Short mmCIF file of C-alpha atoms and ligand atoms in Angstrom, two decimals:
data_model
loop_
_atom_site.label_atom_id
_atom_site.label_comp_id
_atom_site.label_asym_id
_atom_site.label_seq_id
_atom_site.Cartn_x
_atom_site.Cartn_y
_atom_site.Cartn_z
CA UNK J 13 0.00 0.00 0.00
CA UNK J 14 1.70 3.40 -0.86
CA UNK J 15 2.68 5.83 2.11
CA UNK J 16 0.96 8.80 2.29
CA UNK J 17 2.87 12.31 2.65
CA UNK J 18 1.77 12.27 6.04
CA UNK J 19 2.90 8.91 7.24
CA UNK J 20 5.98 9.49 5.21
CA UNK J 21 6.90 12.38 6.89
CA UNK J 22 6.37 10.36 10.17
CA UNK J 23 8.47 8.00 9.37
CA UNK J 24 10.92 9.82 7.89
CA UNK J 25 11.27 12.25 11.30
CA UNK J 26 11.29 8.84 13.38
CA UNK J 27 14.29 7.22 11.52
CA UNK J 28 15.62 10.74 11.13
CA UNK J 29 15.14 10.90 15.33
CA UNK J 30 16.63 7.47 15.59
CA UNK J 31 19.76 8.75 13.76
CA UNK J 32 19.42 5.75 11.17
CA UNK J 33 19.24 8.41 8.35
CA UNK J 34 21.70 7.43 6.19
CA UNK J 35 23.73 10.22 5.70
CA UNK J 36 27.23 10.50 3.96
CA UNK J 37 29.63 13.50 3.92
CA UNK J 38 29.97 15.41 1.19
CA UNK J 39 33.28 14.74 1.03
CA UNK J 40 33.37 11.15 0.43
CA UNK J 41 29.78 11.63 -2.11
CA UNK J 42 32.50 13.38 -3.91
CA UNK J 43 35.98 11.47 -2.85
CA UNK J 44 38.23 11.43 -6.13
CA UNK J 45 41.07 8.73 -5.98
CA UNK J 46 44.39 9.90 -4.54
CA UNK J 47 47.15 9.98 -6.51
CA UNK J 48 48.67 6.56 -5.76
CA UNK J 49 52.07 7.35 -3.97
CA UNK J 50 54.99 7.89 -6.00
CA UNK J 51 52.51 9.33 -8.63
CA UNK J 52 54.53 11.97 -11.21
CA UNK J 53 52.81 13.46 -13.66
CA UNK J 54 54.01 14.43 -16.97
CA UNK J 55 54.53 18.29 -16.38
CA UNK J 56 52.46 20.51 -19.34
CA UNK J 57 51.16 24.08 -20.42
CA UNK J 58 48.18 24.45 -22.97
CA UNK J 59 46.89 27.47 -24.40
CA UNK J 60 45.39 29.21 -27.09
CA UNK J 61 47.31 29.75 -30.15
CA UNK J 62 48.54 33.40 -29.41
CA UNK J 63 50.22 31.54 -25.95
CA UNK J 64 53.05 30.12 -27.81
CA UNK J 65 55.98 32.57 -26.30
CA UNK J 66 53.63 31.90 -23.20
CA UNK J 67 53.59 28.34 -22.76
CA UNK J 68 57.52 28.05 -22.99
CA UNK J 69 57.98 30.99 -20.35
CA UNK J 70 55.06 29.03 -18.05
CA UNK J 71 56.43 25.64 -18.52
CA UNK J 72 59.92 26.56 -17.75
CA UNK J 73 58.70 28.14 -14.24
CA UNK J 74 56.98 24.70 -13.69
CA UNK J 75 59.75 22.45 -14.82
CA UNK J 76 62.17 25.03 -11.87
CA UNK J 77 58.82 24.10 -9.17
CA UNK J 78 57.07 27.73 -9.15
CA UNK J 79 53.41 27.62 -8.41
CA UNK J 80 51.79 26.38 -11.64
CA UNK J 81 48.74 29.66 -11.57
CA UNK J 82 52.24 32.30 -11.46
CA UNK J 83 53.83 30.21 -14.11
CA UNK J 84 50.74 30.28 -16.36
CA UNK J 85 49.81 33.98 -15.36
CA UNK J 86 53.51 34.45 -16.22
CA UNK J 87 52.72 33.37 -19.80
CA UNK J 88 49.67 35.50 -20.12
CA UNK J 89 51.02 38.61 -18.98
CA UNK J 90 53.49 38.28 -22.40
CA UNK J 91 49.94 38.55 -23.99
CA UNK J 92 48.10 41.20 -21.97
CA UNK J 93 51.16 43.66 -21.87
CA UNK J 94 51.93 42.71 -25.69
CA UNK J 95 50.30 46.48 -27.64
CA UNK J 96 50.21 44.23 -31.04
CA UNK J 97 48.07 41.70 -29.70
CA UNK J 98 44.07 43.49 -30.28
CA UNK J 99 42.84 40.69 -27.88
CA UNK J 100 43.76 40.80 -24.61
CA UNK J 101 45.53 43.85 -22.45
CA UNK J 102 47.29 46.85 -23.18
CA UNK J 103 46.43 47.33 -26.85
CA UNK J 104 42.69 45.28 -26.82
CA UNK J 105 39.78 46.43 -28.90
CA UNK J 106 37.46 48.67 -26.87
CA UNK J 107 33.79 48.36 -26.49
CA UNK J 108 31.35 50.10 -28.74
CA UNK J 109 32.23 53.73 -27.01
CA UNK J 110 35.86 53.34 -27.16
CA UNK J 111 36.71 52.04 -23.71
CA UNK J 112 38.65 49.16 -23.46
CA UNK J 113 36.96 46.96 -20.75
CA UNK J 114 38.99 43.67 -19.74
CA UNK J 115 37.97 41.01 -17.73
CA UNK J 116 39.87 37.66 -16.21
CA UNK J 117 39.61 34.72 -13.94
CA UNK J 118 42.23 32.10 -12.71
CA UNK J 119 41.55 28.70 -10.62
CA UNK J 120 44.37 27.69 -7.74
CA UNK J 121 44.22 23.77 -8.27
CA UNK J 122 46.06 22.77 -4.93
CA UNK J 123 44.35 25.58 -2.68
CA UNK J 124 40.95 24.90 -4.51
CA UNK J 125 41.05 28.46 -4.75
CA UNK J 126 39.52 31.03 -7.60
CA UNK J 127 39.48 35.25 -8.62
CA UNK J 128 38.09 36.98 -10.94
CA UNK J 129 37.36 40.57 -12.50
CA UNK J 130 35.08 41.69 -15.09
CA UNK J 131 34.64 45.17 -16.92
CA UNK J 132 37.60 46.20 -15.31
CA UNK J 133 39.39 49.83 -17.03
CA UNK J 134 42.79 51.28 -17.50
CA UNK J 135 44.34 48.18 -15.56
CA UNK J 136 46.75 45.91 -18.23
CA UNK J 137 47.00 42.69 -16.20
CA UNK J 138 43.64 41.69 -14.88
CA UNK J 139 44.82 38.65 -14.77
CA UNK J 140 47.40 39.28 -12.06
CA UNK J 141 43.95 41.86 -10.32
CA UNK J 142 42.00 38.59 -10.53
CA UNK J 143 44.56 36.10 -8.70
CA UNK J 144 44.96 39.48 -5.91
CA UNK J 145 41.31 39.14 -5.08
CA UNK J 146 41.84 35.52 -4.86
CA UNK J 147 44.83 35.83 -2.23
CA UNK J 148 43.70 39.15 -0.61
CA UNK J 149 39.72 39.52 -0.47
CA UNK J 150 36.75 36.97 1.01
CA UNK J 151 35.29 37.21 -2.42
CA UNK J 152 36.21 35.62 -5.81
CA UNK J 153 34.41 38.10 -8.76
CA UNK J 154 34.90 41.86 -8.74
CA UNK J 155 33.49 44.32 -11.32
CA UNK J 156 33.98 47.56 -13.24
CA UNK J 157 34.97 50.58 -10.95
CA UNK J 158 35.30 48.39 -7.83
CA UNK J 159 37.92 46.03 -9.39
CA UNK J 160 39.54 49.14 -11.01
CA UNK J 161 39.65 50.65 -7.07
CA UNK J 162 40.79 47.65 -5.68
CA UNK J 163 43.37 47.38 -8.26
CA UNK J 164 45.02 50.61 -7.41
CA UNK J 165 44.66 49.70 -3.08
CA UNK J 166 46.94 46.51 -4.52
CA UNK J 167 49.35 48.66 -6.32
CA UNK J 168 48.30 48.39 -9.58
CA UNK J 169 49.20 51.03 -11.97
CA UNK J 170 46.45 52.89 -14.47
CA UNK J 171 47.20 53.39 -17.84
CA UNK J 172 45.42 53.99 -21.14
CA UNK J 173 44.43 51.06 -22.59
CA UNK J 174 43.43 51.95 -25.91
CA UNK J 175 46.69 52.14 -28.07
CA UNK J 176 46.63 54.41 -31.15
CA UNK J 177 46.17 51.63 -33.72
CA UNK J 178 43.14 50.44 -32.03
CA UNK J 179 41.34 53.86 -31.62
CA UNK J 180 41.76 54.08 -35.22
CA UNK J 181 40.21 50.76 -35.80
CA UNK J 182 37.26 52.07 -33.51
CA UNK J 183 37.15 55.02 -35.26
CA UNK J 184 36.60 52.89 -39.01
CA UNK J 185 34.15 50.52 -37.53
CA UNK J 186 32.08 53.37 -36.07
CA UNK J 187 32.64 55.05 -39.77
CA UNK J 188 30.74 51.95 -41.44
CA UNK J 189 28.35 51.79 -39.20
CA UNK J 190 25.60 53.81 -40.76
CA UNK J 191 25.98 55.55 -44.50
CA UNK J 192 23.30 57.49 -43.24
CA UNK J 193 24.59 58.82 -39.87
CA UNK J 194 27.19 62.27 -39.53
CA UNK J 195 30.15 59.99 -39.64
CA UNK J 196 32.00 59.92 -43.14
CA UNK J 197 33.25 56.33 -44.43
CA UNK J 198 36.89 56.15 -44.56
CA UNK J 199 38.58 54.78 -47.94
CA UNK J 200 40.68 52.80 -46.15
CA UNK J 201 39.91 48.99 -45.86
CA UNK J 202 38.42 47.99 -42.83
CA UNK J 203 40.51 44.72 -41.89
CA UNK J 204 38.74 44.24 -38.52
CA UNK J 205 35.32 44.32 -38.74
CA UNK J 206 34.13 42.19 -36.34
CA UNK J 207 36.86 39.99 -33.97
CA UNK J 208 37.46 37.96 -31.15
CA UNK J 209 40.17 37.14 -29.16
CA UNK J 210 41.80 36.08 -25.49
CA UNK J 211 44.51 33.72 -23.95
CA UNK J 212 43.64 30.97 -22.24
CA UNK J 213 46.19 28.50 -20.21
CA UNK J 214 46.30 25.74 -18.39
CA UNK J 215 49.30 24.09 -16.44
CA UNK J 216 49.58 20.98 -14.60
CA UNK J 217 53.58 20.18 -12.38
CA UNK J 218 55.43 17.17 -12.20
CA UNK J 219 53.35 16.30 -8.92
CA UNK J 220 49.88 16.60 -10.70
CA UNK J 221 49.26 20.17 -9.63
CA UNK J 222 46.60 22.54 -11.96
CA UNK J 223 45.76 26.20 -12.52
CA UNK J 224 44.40 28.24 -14.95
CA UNK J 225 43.81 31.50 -16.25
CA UNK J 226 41.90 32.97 -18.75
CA UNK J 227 42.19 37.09 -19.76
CA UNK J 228 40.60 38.95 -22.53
CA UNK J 229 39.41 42.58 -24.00
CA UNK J 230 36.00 40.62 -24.62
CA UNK J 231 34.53 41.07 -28.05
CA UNK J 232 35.35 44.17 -29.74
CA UNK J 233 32.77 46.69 -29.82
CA UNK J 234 30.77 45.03 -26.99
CA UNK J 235 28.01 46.57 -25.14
CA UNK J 236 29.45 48.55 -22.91
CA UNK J 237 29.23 46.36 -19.25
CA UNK J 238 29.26 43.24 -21.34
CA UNK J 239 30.72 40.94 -19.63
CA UNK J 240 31.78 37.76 -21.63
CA UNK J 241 32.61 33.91 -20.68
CA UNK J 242 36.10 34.64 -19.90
CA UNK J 243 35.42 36.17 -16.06
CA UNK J 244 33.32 33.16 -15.40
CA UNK J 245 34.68 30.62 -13.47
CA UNK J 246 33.65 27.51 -14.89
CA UNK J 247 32.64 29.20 -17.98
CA UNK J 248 36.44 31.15 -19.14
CA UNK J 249 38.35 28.32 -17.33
CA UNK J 250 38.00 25.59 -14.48
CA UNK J 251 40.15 23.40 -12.61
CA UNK J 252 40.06 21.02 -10.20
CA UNK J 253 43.16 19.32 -8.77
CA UNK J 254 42.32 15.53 -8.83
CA UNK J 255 41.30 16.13 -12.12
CA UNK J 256 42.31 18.57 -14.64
CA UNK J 257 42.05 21.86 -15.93
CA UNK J 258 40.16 23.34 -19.49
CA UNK J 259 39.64 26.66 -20.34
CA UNK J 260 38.01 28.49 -23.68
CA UNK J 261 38.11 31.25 -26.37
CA UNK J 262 35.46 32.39 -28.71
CA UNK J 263 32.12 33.51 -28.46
CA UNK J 264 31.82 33.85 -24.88
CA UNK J 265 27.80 34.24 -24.65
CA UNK J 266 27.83 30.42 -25.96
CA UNK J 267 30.52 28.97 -23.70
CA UNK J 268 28.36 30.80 -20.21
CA UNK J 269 25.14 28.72 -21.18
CA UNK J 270 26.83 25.32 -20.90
CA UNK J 271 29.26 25.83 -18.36
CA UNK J 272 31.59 24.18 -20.58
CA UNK J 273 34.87 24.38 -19.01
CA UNK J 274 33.53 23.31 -15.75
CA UNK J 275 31.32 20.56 -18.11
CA UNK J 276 34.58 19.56 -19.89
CA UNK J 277 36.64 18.45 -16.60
CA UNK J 278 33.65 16.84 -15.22
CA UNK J 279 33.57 14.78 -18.81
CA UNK J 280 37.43 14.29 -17.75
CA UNK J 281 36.24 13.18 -14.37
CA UNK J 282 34.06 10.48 -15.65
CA UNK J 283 36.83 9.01 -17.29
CA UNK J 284 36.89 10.98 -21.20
CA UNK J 285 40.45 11.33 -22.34
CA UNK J 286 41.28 15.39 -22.91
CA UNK J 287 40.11 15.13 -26.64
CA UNK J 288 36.75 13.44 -26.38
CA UNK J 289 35.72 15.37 -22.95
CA UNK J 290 36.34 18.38 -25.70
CA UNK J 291 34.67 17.30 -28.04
CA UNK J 292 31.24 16.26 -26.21
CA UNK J 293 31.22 20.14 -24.60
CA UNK J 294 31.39 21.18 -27.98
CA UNK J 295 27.74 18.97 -28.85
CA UNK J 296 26.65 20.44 -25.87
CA UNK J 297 27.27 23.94 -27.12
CA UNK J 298 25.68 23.31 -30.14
CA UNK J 299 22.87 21.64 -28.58
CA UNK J 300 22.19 24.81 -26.36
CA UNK J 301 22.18 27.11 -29.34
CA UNK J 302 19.63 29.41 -30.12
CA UNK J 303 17.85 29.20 -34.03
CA UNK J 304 18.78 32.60 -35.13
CA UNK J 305 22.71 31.56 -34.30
CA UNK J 306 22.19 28.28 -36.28
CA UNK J 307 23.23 28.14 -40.63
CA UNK J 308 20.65 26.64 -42.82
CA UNK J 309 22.85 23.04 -41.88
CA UNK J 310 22.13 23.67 -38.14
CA UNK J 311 25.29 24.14 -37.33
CA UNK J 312 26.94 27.25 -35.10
CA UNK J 313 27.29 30.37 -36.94
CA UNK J 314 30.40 31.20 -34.52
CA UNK J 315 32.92 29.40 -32.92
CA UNK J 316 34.30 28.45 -30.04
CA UNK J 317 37.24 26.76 -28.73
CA UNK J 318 38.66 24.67 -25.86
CA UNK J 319 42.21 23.87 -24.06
CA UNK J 320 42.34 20.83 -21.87
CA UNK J 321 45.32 19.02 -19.73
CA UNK J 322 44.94 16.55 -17.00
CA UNK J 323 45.98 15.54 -14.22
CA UNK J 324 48.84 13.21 -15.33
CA UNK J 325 49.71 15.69 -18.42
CA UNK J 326 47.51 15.09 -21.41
CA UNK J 327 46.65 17.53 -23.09
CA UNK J 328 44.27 18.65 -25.94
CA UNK J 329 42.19 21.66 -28.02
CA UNK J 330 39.14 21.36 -29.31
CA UNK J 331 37.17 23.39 -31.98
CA UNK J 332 33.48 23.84 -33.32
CA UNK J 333 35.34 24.06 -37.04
CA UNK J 334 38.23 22.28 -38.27
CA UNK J 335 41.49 24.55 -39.43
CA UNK J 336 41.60 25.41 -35.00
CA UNK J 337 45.53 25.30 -33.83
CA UNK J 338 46.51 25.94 -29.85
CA UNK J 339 49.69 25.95 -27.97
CA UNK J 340 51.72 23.15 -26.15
CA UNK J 341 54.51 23.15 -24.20
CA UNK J 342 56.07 20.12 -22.69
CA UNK J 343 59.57 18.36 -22.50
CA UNK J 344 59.23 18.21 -26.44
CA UNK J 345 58.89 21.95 -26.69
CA UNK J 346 56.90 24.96 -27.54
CA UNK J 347 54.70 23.86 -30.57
CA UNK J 348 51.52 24.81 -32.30
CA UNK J 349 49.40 21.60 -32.86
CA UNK J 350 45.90 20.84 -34.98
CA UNK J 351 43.00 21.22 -32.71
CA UNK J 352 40.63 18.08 -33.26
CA UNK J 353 37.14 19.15 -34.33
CA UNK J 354 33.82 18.75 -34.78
CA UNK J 355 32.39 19.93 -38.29
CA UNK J 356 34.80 20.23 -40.99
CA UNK J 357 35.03 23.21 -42.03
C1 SD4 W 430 34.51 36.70 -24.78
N1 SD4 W 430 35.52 34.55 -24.99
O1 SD4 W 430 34.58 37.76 -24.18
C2 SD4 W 430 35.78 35.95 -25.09
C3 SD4 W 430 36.27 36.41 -26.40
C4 SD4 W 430 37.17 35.45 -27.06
O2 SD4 W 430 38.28 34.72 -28.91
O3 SD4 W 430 37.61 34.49 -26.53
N2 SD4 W 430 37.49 35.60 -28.27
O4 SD4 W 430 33.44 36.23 -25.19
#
């Protein structure tokens, strides 16, 4: 005979009173094998394509035993100080009214540890603001002008973001905007219409420790407040250290609905080598896409792509469409590689 709400309740508060509910801790609903002793992992730093001075500076740290989240921010810095690279830092495209307006987040694998900041101004190194609100603050995220303020408590230094090559380019795309508005088109080719960009990268040390960072201007022309995928922890990047690390680039407002680097070390947890754990995030993406982002094939309209290492050093990136390279550094080198792939391009 079934129980009714009632008597189930009953019964539930008497075994509950008895202290027969079974009950388990948290900890051990989630227990992850140790690493069995003696375990050495094969030491390995994965990033986006524009990480490959990057990966060789962070690997090199983690091969001498510095923490792998400095080694990795390390590498990222070459990026976000770098004027000539329009995606990340010092030099990034600005948002629709000419502001550039970064954001970052990095993941502390052995402290289980994570910071963030989003929309932050005139700072070139969020992703060394991000890992200070990890070791100095109670929180993890900080935004716009409270990251910028906290930055300069922490000794940051402000600067002008916006380099002279990419207020021109602001300048041309807000030409083109409109034949009909008060701006006159340049001659002048517009080369960057419409672009994406950020460095992601992931490290894991000889004894199987992670981190990760991910730091980006965004996408150019944004909204401005827009925050994108990269801030996100478990969107941008994600590790966990009895597992492994993954972080993205791309279109950010795809990767945030799935989760997917948080979704790509779980796949990693349940057992998926680096390369098919990227690959099913990917079907997830495209499986949480919205019609009016979908070709006439039903396939994504943008792309996206992932960076993956585990715990015991492989390694892999992952794209929506084939022709996708990313970074690699391990006791074979600094090398670019083919990203595997899900539609051919
Ligand atoms: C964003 N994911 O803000 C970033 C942009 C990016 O390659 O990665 N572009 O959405």
């Amino acid at each position: 005979m079934p129980l009714s709400r009632r008597d189930f309740l009953e019964r539930s508060a008497a075994v509950a009173a008895a202290g027969f509910v079974p009950r388990l801790p948290s900890s051990e609903l989630f227990a992850d094998p140790a690493p069995a002793p003696g375990f050495r992992a094969r030491p390995c730093v994965v990033s986006s394509s524009n990480g490959i001075r990057g990966v060789k500076v962070a690997y090199d740290k983690i091969v001498a035993g510095e923490d792998p989240l400095d080694a990795v921010i390390a590498g990222v810095n070459i990026q976000e100080l770098d004027p000539n690279d329009q995606s990340v830092g010092l030099g990034g495209l600005p948002n629709e009214e000419g502001v550039v307006q970064l954001d970052a987040s990095c993941m502390h694998g052995p402290t289980r540890r994570a910071g963030s900041v989003a929309c932050i101004e005139n700072i070139a190194t969020p992703s060394l603001v991000a890992k200070a609100v990890m070791d100095y603050t109670d929180h993890v995220m900080l935004v716009g002008d409270g990251a910028r303020r906290f930055a300069r408590a922490m000794g940051f230094k402000e600067q002008e973001l916006l380099t002279e090559k990419t207020r021109q380019d602001w300048m041309r795309w807000k030409s083109r905007l409109n034949a009909n508005d008060a701006w006159l088109d340049h001659d002048d080719d517009l080369k960057i219409k419409f672009t994406t960009g950020t460095i992601n990268m992931n490290a894991v040390t000889v004894t199987g420790d992670l981190a990760s960072v991910t730091t980006t201007s965004g996408m150019a022309w944004k909204v401005p407040g827009r925050i994108g995928d990269s801030p996100i922890i478990g969107a941008g990047q994600y590790c966990d250290n009895t597992v492994g690390a993954a972080g993205s680039t791309g279109r950010g407002e795809a990767n945030i609905k799935t989760c997917a680097s948080f979704l790509a070390v779980e796949f990693m947890r349940q057992g998926l080598a680096p390369e098919a754990a990227l690959i099913k995030t990917l079907e997830r993406v495209v499986a949480m896409t919205e019609a009016r982002l979908l070709g006439p094939n039903g396939r994504p309209k943008f792309d996206l792509e992932f960076y993956a290492v585990t715990k015991d050093g492989r390694y892999a990136g992952a794209t929506l469409y084939s022709g996708g390279r990313f970074a690699v550094c391990d006791a074979a080198g600094a090398r670019i590689e083919e990203a595997v792939y899900l539609y051919r391009r």
